[in-house]
Coordinates of C-alpha atoms in Angstrom, one line a residue:
Chain A
M62 CA 100.8 7.7 33.0
S63 CA 99.5 9.6 30.1
E64 CA 99.1 13.4 30.0
I65 CA 96.1 15.0 31.8
L66 CA 94.2 17.1 29.2
L67 CA 91.3 18.2 31.4
E68 CA 91.1 18.5 35.1
C69 CA 88.4 19.8 37.5
R70 CA 89.8 20.8 40.9
D71 CA 87.1 21.3 43.6
L72 CA 84.8 22.8 41.0
V73 CA 82.0 24.7 42.7
K74 CA 78.9 26.3 41.1
T75 CA 76.2 28.0 43.1
F76 CA 73.1 29.4 41.3
S77 CA 71.3 32.4 42.8
S78 CA 67.6 32.9 42.3
G79 CA 64.6 34.7 43.8
L80 CA 64.1 38.3 44.8
F81 CA 67.5 40.0 45.3
R82 CA 69.1 36.6 44.4
R83 CA 69.1 35.5 48.0
Q84 CA 68.2 31.8 47.3
K85 CA 71.3 29.8 46.7
V86 CA 71.4 26.4 45.0
E87 CA 74.6 24.5 45.1
A88 CA 74.7 22.7 41.8
L89 CA 78.4 21.6 42.1
R90 CA 80.0 21.0 45.5
G91 CA 83.6 20.3 44.7
V92 CA 83.8 18.2 41.5
N93 CA 87.2 16.6 41.0
L94 CA 87.9 14.6 37.8
K95 CA 90.7 14.0 35.4
V96 CA 90.6 13.2 31.7
R97 CA 93.8 11.8 30.3
R98 CA 95.0 11.7 26.7
G99 CA 93.3 8.9 24.8
D100 CA 90.4 8.5 27.3
V101 CA 86.8 8.1 26.2
Y102 CA 85.4 9.4 29.5
G103 CA 81.7 8.8 30.2
F104 CA 80.2 11.2 32.7
L105 CA 77.1 9.8 34.3
G106 CA 74.6 11.0 36.8
E107 CA 70.9 11.3 37.6
N108 CA 68.9 14.3 36.5
G109 CA 69.9 17.2 38.6
A110 CA 73.1 15.6 39.8
G111 CA 75.2 18.3 38.1
K112 CA 76.3 16.7 34.8
T113 CA 75.2 19.5 32.5
T114 CA 76.4 22.2 34.8
T115 CA 79.8 20.6 34.9
V116 CA 79.9 20.5 31.1
R117 CA 78.9 24.1 30.9
C118 CA 81.5 25.1 33.4
L119 CA 84.1 23.2 31.4
I120 CA 83.3 25.0 28.2
G121 CA 83.0 28.4 29.7
L122 CA 79.2 28.8 29.2
T123 CA 78.7 29.1 32.9
P124 CA 81.0 31.1 35.2
I125 CA 82.3 29.0 38.0
S126 CA 81.8 30.0 41.7
G127 CA 84.9 28.3 43.0
G128 CA 87.7 25.8 42.3
G129 CA 89.3 25.6 39.0
I130 CA 89.4 24.0 35.6
V131 CA 92.7 23.1 34.0
V132 CA 92.7 22.4 30.3
F133 CA 96.0 21.6 28.6
G134 CA 97.9 23.0 31.5
A135 CA 96.1 26.4 31.5
E136 CA 93.9 27.2 34.5
N137 CA 90.5 28.7 33.7
P138 CA 91.4 29.6 30.1
Q139 CA 89.6 32.2 28.0
P140 CA 87.3 30.8 25.2
E141 CA 89.7 31.9 22.4
N142 CA 92.4 29.8 24.0
L143 CA 90.3 26.9 25.3
F144 CA 88.7 26.1 21.9
R145 CA 92.0 25.9 20.1
H146 CA 92.4 22.4 21.6
V147 CA 88.9 21.5 22.6
S148 CA 85.7 21.4 20.7
Y149 CA 82.1 20.9 21.9
C150 CA 79.4 18.9 20.3
P151 CA 76.1 20.3 21.6
E152 CA 72.7 18.7 21.7
E153 CA 71.0 18.6 18.3
T154 CA 68.6 21.4 19.3
N155 CA 71.5 23.9 19.8
I156 CA 72.3 24.1 16.1
F157 CA 70.7 26.8 13.9
T158 CA 68.7 24.9 11.3
G159 CA 68.2 27.6 8.7
L160 CA 71.6 26.8 7.1
T161 CA 72.8 23.9 5.1
A162 CA 75.4 21.6 6.8
R163 CA 78.1 22.9 4.4
E164 CA 77.3 26.5 5.1
L165 CA 77.4 25.9 8.9
L166 CA 80.7 24.1 8.6
E167 CA 82.1 26.8 6.4
I168 CA 81.2 29.5 9.0
Y169 CA 82.5 27.4 12.0
G170 CA 85.6 26.4 10.0
K171 CA 86.5 30.1 9.5
L172 CA 85.9 30.7 13.2
Y173 CA 88.3 27.9 14.0
G174 CA 90.8 29.6 11.8
I175 CA 91.1 26.8 9.2
E176 CA 92.9 28.2 6.1
K177 CA 90.5 29.0 3.2
A178 CA 92.5 26.8 0.8
K179 CA 92.1 23.7 3.1
L180 CA 88.6 24.4 4.4
G181 CA 86.7 22.9 1.4
D182 CA 88.6 19.6 1.5
R183 CA 88.3 19.4 5.2
I184 CA 84.6 19.9 5.1
D185 CA 84.2 17.2 2.5
E186 CA 86.3 14.9 4.7
V187 CA 84.2 15.6 7.8
L188 CA 80.9 15.2 6.0
E189 CA 82.1 11.9 4.6
A190 CA 83.1 10.8 8.1
V191 CA 79.6 11.5 9.5
N192 CA 77.8 10.2 6.4
L193 CA 76.3 13.5 5.5
S194 CA 77.9 14.1 2.1
E195 CA 74.7 13.6 0.1
A196 CA 72.6 15.8 2.3
S197 CA 75.2 18.5 2.8
D198 CA 73.5 21.1 0.6
R199 CA 70.1 20.7 2.1
R200 CA 69.0 22.9 5.0
I201 CA 69.4 21.3 8.4
S202 CA 65.7 22.0 9.2
G203 CA 64.9 19.1 6.8
Y204 CA 67.2 16.7 8.6
S205 CA 66.2 13.9 10.9
K206 CA 67.2 14.1 14.6
G207 CA 70.1 11.7 14.0
M208 CA 71.4 13.7 11.1
R209 CA 71.3 16.9 13.1
Q210 CA 73.2 15.2 15.9
R211 CA 75.8 14.2 13.3
V212 CA 76.0 17.8 12.1
G213 CA 76.8 18.7 15.7
L214 CA 79.6 16.1 15.7
A215 CA 80.8 17.2 12.3
Q216 CA 81.4 20.8 13.5
A217 CA 83.1 19.4 16.6
I218 CA 85.6 17.3 14.7
L219 CA 86.1 19.9 12.0
P220 CA 89.2 21.4 13.5
D221 CA 90.7 18.0 14.3
P222 CA 90.7 18.8 18.1
E223 CA 92.6 16.8 20.7
L224 CA 89.7 16.8 23.1
I225 CA 86.0 16.6 22.2
I226 CA 83.2 17.2 24.7
L227 CA 79.9 15.7 23.8
D228 CA 76.6 16.6 25.4
E229 CA 74.0 13.9 25.4
P230 CA 75.1 12.5 22.0
A231 CA 72.7 9.5 22.0
R232 CA 69.6 11.4 23.2
G233 CA 66.6 10.7 21.0
L234 CA 68.6 8.5 18.5
D235 CA 67.2 5.2 17.2
P236 CA 69.4 2.1 17.4
V237 CA 70.8 2.6 13.9
G238 CA 71.6 6.3 14.7
R239 CA 73.3 5.3 18.0
R240 CA 75.4 2.6 16.2
Q241 CA 76.5 5.2 13.6
F242 CA 77.4 7.7 16.3
R243 CA 79.3 5.1 18.3
D244 CA 81.2 4.0 15.2
I245 CA 82.3 7.6 14.5
I246 CA 83.4 8.1 18.1
N247 CA 85.3 4.8 18.1
N248 CA 86.9 5.7 14.8
Y249 CA 88.2 9.0 16.1
A250 CA 89.2 7.5 19.4
T251 CA 91.4 5.0 17.7
R252 CA 93.1 7.9 15.8
G253 CA 94.0 9.4 19.2
A254 CA 91.2 11.8 20.0
T255 CA 90.1 12.1 23.6
F256 CA 86.4 12.3 24.4
F257 CA 84.4 13.5 27.3
I258 CA 80.8 12.2 27.0
N259 CA 78.0 13.6 29.1
S260 CA 75.2 11.0 28.9
H261 CA 72.7 9.1 30.8
T262 CA 72.4 6.4 28.2
L263 CA 74.2 3.7 30.2
S264 CA 74.4 1.1 27.5
E265 CA 76.2 3.6 25.2
V266 CA 78.6 4.7 27.9
E267 CA 79.4 1.1 28.7
R268 CA 80.1 0.2 25.1
T269 CA 82.0 3.3 24.2
C270 CA 83.9 4.5 27.2
N271 CA 87.1 3.3 28.8
R272 CA 86.6 5.4 31.9
I273 CA 83.5 6.4 33.7
G274 CA 82.8 9.0 36.3
I275 CA 79.5 9.1 38.3
I276 CA 78.3 12.4 39.7
K277 CA 75.9 12.5 42.6
K278 CA 74.6 15.6 44.3
G279 CA 77.3 17.8 42.8
R280 CA 80.3 15.6 43.5
V281 CA 82.0 12.9 41.5
V282 CA 81.5 9.8 43.8
R283 CA 83.0 7.0 41.6
E284 CA 85.5 6.7 38.8
L285 CA 86.0 3.4 37.2
A286 CA 86.8 1.5 34.0
P287 CA 84.2 -0.9 32.5
D288 CA 86.5 -3.8 33.3
D289 CA 86.2 -3.0 37.0
L290 CA 82.6 -4.2 36.7
A291 CA 83.8 -7.8 36.2
E292 CA 83.8 -9.5 39.6
T293 CA 87.1 -11.0 40.5
K294 CA 85.8 -14.2 41.9
G295 CA 82.5 -15.1 40.4
F296 CA 81.8 -17.2 37.2
E297 CA 78.8 -18.0 35.1
V298 CA 78.7 -21.5 33.6
L299 CA 76.4 -22.2 30.6
Y300 CA 75.7 -25.9 30.0
Q301 CA 73.4 -28.4 28.3
A302 CA 71.9 -31.2 30.2
A303 CA 68.7 -33.2 30.2
Q304 CA 68.2 -32.7 34.0
P305 CA 69.5 -29.2 35.2
L306 CA 71.4 -28.9 38.4
P307 CA 69.6 -27.3 41.4
G308 CA 70.0 -23.5 41.3
S309 CA 70.2 -23.3 37.5
E310 CA 68.4 -20.8 35.3
S311 CA 67.1 -21.4 31.8
R312 CA 68.9 -19.3 29.1
D313 CA 67.3 -20.1 25.7
R314 CA 68.2 -23.8 25.2
L315 CA 71.0 -23.7 27.8
Q316 CA 71.1 -23.7 31.6
A317 CA 73.1 -21.1 33.6
I318 CA 74.6 -21.7 37.0
Q319 CA 76.8 -19.4 39.1
A320 CA 80.1 -20.4 40.7
S321 CA 81.4 -18.3 43.5
D322 CA 85.2 -19.1 42.9
T323 CA 87.5 -21.4 41.0
K324 CA 87.1 -24.3 43.5
D325 CA 83.3 -24.1 43.2
L326 CA 83.7 -23.9 39.4
S327 CA 85.6 -27.2 39.2
V328 CA 82.9 -28.9 41.5
I329 CA 80.1 -27.6 39.2
C330 CA 81.9 -28.8 36.0
A331 CA 82.4 -32.3 37.6
R332 CA 78.6 -32.5 38.5
I333 CA 77.6 -31.5 35.0
A334 CA 79.8 -34.3 33.6
E335 CA 78.2 -36.7 36.1
I336 CA 74.7 -36.0 34.9
G337 CA 75.8 -36.4 31.3
G338 CA 75.7 -32.7 30.4
S339 CA 78.3 -30.6 28.5
V340 CA 79.7 -27.2 29.4
D341 CA 79.0 -24.6 26.7
S342 CA 80.9 -21.7 28.2
V343 CA 82.5 -20.3 31.3
A344 CA 82.6 -16.5 31.8
R345 CA 83.5 -14.1 34.5
R346 CA 80.4 -12.8 36.1
R347 CA 79.8 -9.1 35.4
V348 CA 77.7 -6.5 37.1
S349 CA 75.9 -4.4 34.5
L350 CA 76.7 -0.7 34.5
E351 CA 73.0 -0.1 35.1
D352 CA 73.0 -2.2 38.3
Y353 CA 76.2 -0.6 39.5
F354 CA 74.9 2.9 38.7
I355 CA 71.6 2.4 40.5
K356 CA 73.5 1.0 43.4
V357 CA 75.8 4.0 43.6
V358 CA 73.1 6.7 43.2
G359 CA 70.7 4.9 45.5
D360 CA 73.2 4.3 48.2
E361 CA 72.9 7.1 50.8
E362 CA 76.2 6.0 52.3
V363 CA 78.2 6.9 49.2
I364 CA 80.4 9.7 50.5
S365 CA 79.5 12.9 48.7
Chain B
M193 CA 88.2 38.8 10.4
K194 CA 86.1 36.7 12.7
I195 CA 83.7 39.6 13.3
L196 CA 82.7 39.5 9.7
V197 CA 82.3 35.7 9.8
V198 CA 79.9 36.1 12.7
A199 CA 78.2 39.0 10.9
R200 CA 77.6 36.7 7.9
Y201 CA 76.1 34.0 10.2
S202 CA 73.9 36.6 11.9
W203 CA 72.8 38.0 8.5
L204 CA 71.9 34.5 7.2
R205 CA 70.1 33.7 10.4
L206 CA 67.9 36.8 10.1
A207 CA 67.3 36.4 6.4
R208 CA 66.3 32.8 6.8
A209 CA 64.3 32.9 10.0
H210 CA 61.2 34.4 8.4
Y211 CA 62.3 38.0 9.2
I212 CA 62.5 38.6 5.5
K213 CA 58.7 38.2 5.3
A214 CA 58.3 41.3 7.5
L215 CA 60.1 43.2 4.8
W216 CA 57.3 42.5 2.3
A217 CA 54.8 43.7 4.9
M218 CA 56.7 47.0 5.3
C219 CA 56.8 47.4 1.5
F220 CA 53.0 47.0 1.5
F221 CA 52.6 49.7 4.2
V222 CA 54.8 52.1 2.3
F223 CA 53.0 51.4 -1.0
M224 CA 49.7 52.1 0.7
A225 CA 51.0 55.4 2.1
V226 CA 52.5 56.6 -1.2
S227 CA 49.5 55.5 -3.3
A228 CA 47.1 57.4 -1.0
T229 CA 45.4 60.0 -3.2
N230 CA 43.3 62.9 -2.3
T231 CA 40.9 62.8 -5.2
S232 CA 39.6 66.3 -4.6
A233 CA 43.0 67.8 -5.0
D234 CA 45.2 65.5 -7.1
T235 CA 47.8 68.2 -7.5
V236 CA 51.6 67.9 -7.3
A237 CA 51.4 69.2 -3.8
A238 CA 49.0 66.5 -2.8
K239 CA 51.1 63.9 -4.4
M240 CA 54.2 65.3 -2.6
G241 CA 52.3 65.0 0.6
S242 CA 51.6 61.3 0.1
V243 CA 55.3 60.7 -0.8
E244 CA 56.2 62.4 2.4
L245 CA 53.8 60.2 4.2
G246 CA 55.5 57.2 2.6
I247 CA 58.9 58.5 3.7
R248 CA 57.5 58.8 7.3
V249 CA 56.0 55.3 7.2
A250 CA 59.3 53.9 5.9
R251 CA 61.2 55.7 8.7
I252 CA 58.9 54.3 11.4
C253 CA 59.3 50.8 9.8
V254 CA 63.1 51.1 9.9
W255 CA 63.0 52.4 13.4
L256 CA 60.7 49.5 14.7
A257 CA 62.7 47.0 12.6
A258 CA 65.9 48.2 14.2
I259 CA 64.5 47.7 17.7
W260 CA 63.0 44.3 16.8
V261 CA 66.1 43.0 15.1
G262 CA 68.3 44.3 17.9
M263 CA 66.1 42.5 20.4
S264 CA 66.0 39.3 18.4
G265 CA 69.6 38.9 17.3
L266 CA 71.7 38.0 20.3
S267 CA 68.7 37.4 22.6
G268 CA 67.3 35.0 20.0
E269 CA 70.6 33.1 19.9
L270 CA 70.5 32.8 23.7
S271 CA 66.9 31.8 23.9
S272 CA 67.1 29.2 21.2
F273 CA 70.4 27.9 22.7
T274 CA 72.2 28.2 19.4
A275 CA 74.6 30.6 21.2
R276 CA 76.0 27.6 23.0
T277 CA 77.4 26.3 19.7
L278 CA 78.5 29.8 18.5
L279 CA 80.2 30.8 21.7
T280 CA 82.1 27.5 22.0
K281 CA 84.4 28.5 19.1
P282 CA 87.8 30.2 19.6
I283 CA 86.3 33.7 19.6
R284 CA 86.0 36.4 22.2
R285 CA 82.6 37.3 23.5
F286 CA 83.1 40.8 22.1
T287 CA 83.7 39.4 18.6
A288 CA 80.5 37.4 18.8
V289 CA 78.5 40.4 20.0
M290 CA 79.9 42.8 17.5
G291 CA 79.5 40.4 14.7
I292 CA 75.9 39.8 15.5
L293 CA 75.4 43.6 15.7
I294 CA 76.9 44.1 12.3
G295 CA 74.9 41.3 10.8
S296 CA 71.7 42.7 12.3
F297 CA 72.6 46.2 11.1
L298 CA 73.2 45.0 7.5
F299 CA 69.8 43.5 7.6
I300 CA 68.4 47.0 8.5
V301 CA 70.4 48.5 5.7
L302 CA 68.7 46.1 3.3
I303 CA 65.3 47.1 4.7
E304 CA 66.2 50.8 4.3
F305 CA 67.4 50.2 0.8
V306 CA 64.4 48.3 -0.4
L307 CA 61.9 50.8 1.2
S308 CA 63.8 53.8 -0.2
A309 CA 64.0 52.3 -3.7
E310 CA 60.2 51.6 -3.5
I311 CA 59.4 55.2 -2.5
Y312 CA 61.7 56.5 -5.3
V313 CA 60.1 54.3 -8.0
L314 CA 56.6 55.1 -6.8
A315 CA 57.3 58.8 -6.6
Q316 CA 58.7 58.7 -10.2
I317 CA 55.6 56.9 -11.4
R318 CA 53.4 59.5 -9.7
G319 CA 55.4 62.3 -11.2
V320 CA 56.9 63.7 -8.0
P321 CA 60.5 64.7 -8.6
L322 CA 62.9 63.2 -6.0
G323 CA 66.5 64.1 -6.5
G324 CA 69.5 61.7 -5.9
D325 CA 70.0 63.4 -2.5
F326 CA 66.8 61.6 -1.4
F327 CA 68.9 58.4 -1.0
L328 CA 71.6 60.4 0.8
L329 CA 69.1 61.7 3.3
Q330 CA 67.5 58.2 3.8
F331 CA 70.8 56.5 4.4
S332 CA 72.2 59.3 6.5
A333 CA 70.1 58.1 9.4
L334 CA 71.8 54.7 9.4
P335 CA 74.6 55.4 11.9
A336 CA 71.8 56.3 14.4
V337 CA 70.2 53.0 13.6
F338 CA 73.5 51.2 14.3
S339 CA 73.5 52.6 17.9
L340 CA 69.9 51.8 18.3
V341 CA 70.4 48.1 17.4
A342 CA 73.4 48.0 19.8
L343 CA 71.4 49.3 22.7
A344 CA 68.5 47.0 21.9
Q345 CA 70.9 44.1 21.9
L346 CA 72.3 45.0 25.3
L347 CA 68.9 45.6 27.0
S348 CA 67.5 42.4 25.5
I349 CA 69.9 40.3 27.5
L350 CA 69.3 42.2 30.7
L351 CA 65.5 42.5 30.6
P352 CA 62.6 40.5 29.4
R353 CA 61.7 41.3 25.8
P354 CA 58.5 43.2 26.3
L355 CA 60.2 45.5 28.9
T356 CA 63.1 45.9 26.4
G357 CA 60.7 46.9 23.7
F358 CA 59.0 49.4 26.1
F359 CA 62.4 51.0 27.1
M360 CA 63.7 51.1 23.5
I361 CA 60.6 52.8 22.2
G362 CA 60.7 55.2 25.1
L363 CA 64.4 56.0 24.7
S364 CA 64.5 56.3 21.0
Y365 CA 61.1 57.7 20.0
E366 CA 61.4 61.5 19.4
G367 CA 57.8 62.2 20.4
F368 CA 58.3 60.5 23.8
W369 CA 60.3 63.5 25.0
D370 CA 57.5 65.9 24.2
Y371 CA 55.3 64.2 26.8
F372 CA 58.0 63.8 29.3
A373 CA 58.4 66.2 32.2
N374 CA 56.2 69.1 31.0
G375 CA 57.2 69.2 27.4
F376 CA 60.8 68.3 27.9
E377 CA 62.5 67.8 24.6
A378 CA 65.8 65.9 24.2
S379 CA 68.2 68.4 23.0
E380 CA 71.7 69.5 23.9
H381 CA 70.3 72.9 24.8
N382 CA 67.5 71.7 27.0
I383 CA 68.6 69.3 29.7
I384 CA 66.8 70.2 32.8
S385 CA 68.2 67.8 35.4
V386 CA 70.8 65.2 36.1
V387 CA 68.3 62.4 35.7
M388 CA 67.2 63.9 32.4
R389 CA 70.8 64.2 31.3
V390 CA 71.4 60.5 32.1
I391 CA 68.3 59.4 30.3
Y392 CA 69.3 61.6 27.3
L393 CA 72.8 60.1 27.3
L394 CA 71.3 56.6 27.3
S395 CA 69.0 57.5 24.4
P396 CA 70.6 56.0 21.2
T397 CA 70.8 59.3 19.4
Y398 CA 68.2 58.4 16.9
S399 CA 65.7 61.0 18.1
R400 CA 68.4 63.7 18.2
F401 CA 69.4 62.8 14.7
L402 CA 65.9 62.9 13.4
M403 CA 65.6 66.5 14.5
N404 CA 68.6 67.4 12.5
Y405 CA 67.3 65.3 9.6
R406 CA 64.3 67.6 9.3
E407 CA 66.6 70.5 8.8
F408 CA 68.7 68.5 6.2
V409 CA 65.6 68.4 3.9
K410 CA 65.6 72.2 3.8
L411 CA 69.4 72.8 3.9
A412 CA 72.4 71.4 2.2
F413 CA 73.7 68.1 3.6
P414 CA 76.0 69.1 6.5
L415 CA 78.7 66.5 6.0
D416 CA 80.9 67.7 8.9
R417 CA 78.0 67.3 11.4
W418 CA 77.1 64.0 9.9
L419 CA 80.6 62.6 10.3
L420 CA 80.8 63.8 13.9
H421 CA 77.3 62.3 14.5
S422 CA 78.3 59.0 12.8
G423 CA 81.5 58.8 14.9
S424 CA 79.6 59.2 18.1
C425 CA 77.0 56.6 17.1
I426 CA 79.7 54.0 16.3
L427 CA 81.5 54.8 19.6
Y428 CA 78.1 54.4 21.4
A429 CA 77.5 51.1 19.7
V430 CA 81.0 49.8 20.5
V431 CA 80.6 50.7 24.2
C432 CA 77.2 48.9 24.2
C433 CA 78.9 45.8 22.7
M434 CA 81.7 45.9 25.3
I435 CA 79.1 46.0 28.1
T436 CA 77.1 43.3 26.4
A437 CA 80.2 41.1 26.2
L438 CA 80.9 41.6 29.9
V439 CA 77.4 40.7 30.8
L440 CA 77.6 37.6 28.7
Q441 CA 80.8 36.6 30.4
K442 CA 78.9 36.6 33.8
K443 CA 75.7 35.0 32.4
D444 CA 74.7 31.4 32.5
I445 CA 74.2 30.6 28.8

């Protein structure tokens, strides 16, 4: 079992509002989650479920009301200690756009305590990694949304942290931007970095993450790996035949039919052969993350 | 020194976020004041009067700019959410607050320098003699400005901006005290009640210093008093920053 880098233990956050702050809203009602070294952890939830509040509690931007956060073995660390190991990639709107990318990275690099002699080379390396080398001396205000998002990622990877927390990294990006962002994350993940990604772009989470947590009404109600979405028994058979079998669906030029188990699968393959057809592929049936997510958040019985 | 790194960030932020345009507007106001000519009596005394008017306008500009910049520095970081990126770096809240204060203060120093230089040049052109101690007198008010910015920074994260502006003008404007409580004037020798004493202690010493400033024009520069005053202003600002950092720690950013 690999080392736990980040852990929430019964994390509670209550917001007070109104006159004399008497109205209480429980945003987090005991969040428990663990992020292990090497994980790319996707954190999902509906709007208002507590995703953003959890992230803000993790990075110390919101004081917690109860429970604890353990980061690299230290409980509720102060920012100056927390951000020696952890870095945070904000939404693109949280970056001051009056500076150039290089100026911004220089300032943040000094705040991270990177030595002056190494800082220049490190900035070049990071700008190269996020494909911003050519635009590095232009002010960020002239950047596209995707470029700004990559500036956010650049400042997060600048100190070469062990854990990177990303807040809605794919929001507002076009498919090309998403692809670039995903490639960068995958690249760093293969080099050993751990990611905690707060997102509600399910397709991105499904493609990028190896562990997924779903938060509902202030509690983490499910933790799973994308492989868990593959059903253990079901199969989908794609075949070609002049006359499709009853219960088949058209998929482009092929027909698709579901088999409930291996016995059923062999029966279906035999019938395809009988009608003169040919099997194109057999794959385990998967539930999409979207279907699973909607089922979990829509299910009132899910214990919260 | 991470404080200086944050100060540079804060300085760049102010200089590039259109605040610099306000400086040109201030230069224009000062120019108008110094250039004002009484045609019926275009004597040296009249010219001296318009230069003094220019100095007064410059002082009001610096005073308002200090309140404005103090209210916009940290509070602007918070309202535009860029503070989320800054405060998720390995720095203490106090370092961030103090750095932003220093950056804001340096911006005011720039304003003071530009306006003073403008007055000096215009006065020379108009044939009004201004000695080198003119700059000394202009810059001697800066420690008070430092504490003024620190208080504006603190109040701006506690109160809505219009209310902060109202309080800051009330606390720091010298004339305010003349209208308060039957001609009460903020002075070490004239504190009439505990409430007044508290309000006076809260005032960022700018008004107190301006009273002395008027005397400086007539007398030799009192270095010992100035050093004591500067020390108290810096202490005042540091305490403000410590309270601001504590408030930030409890605040949802």
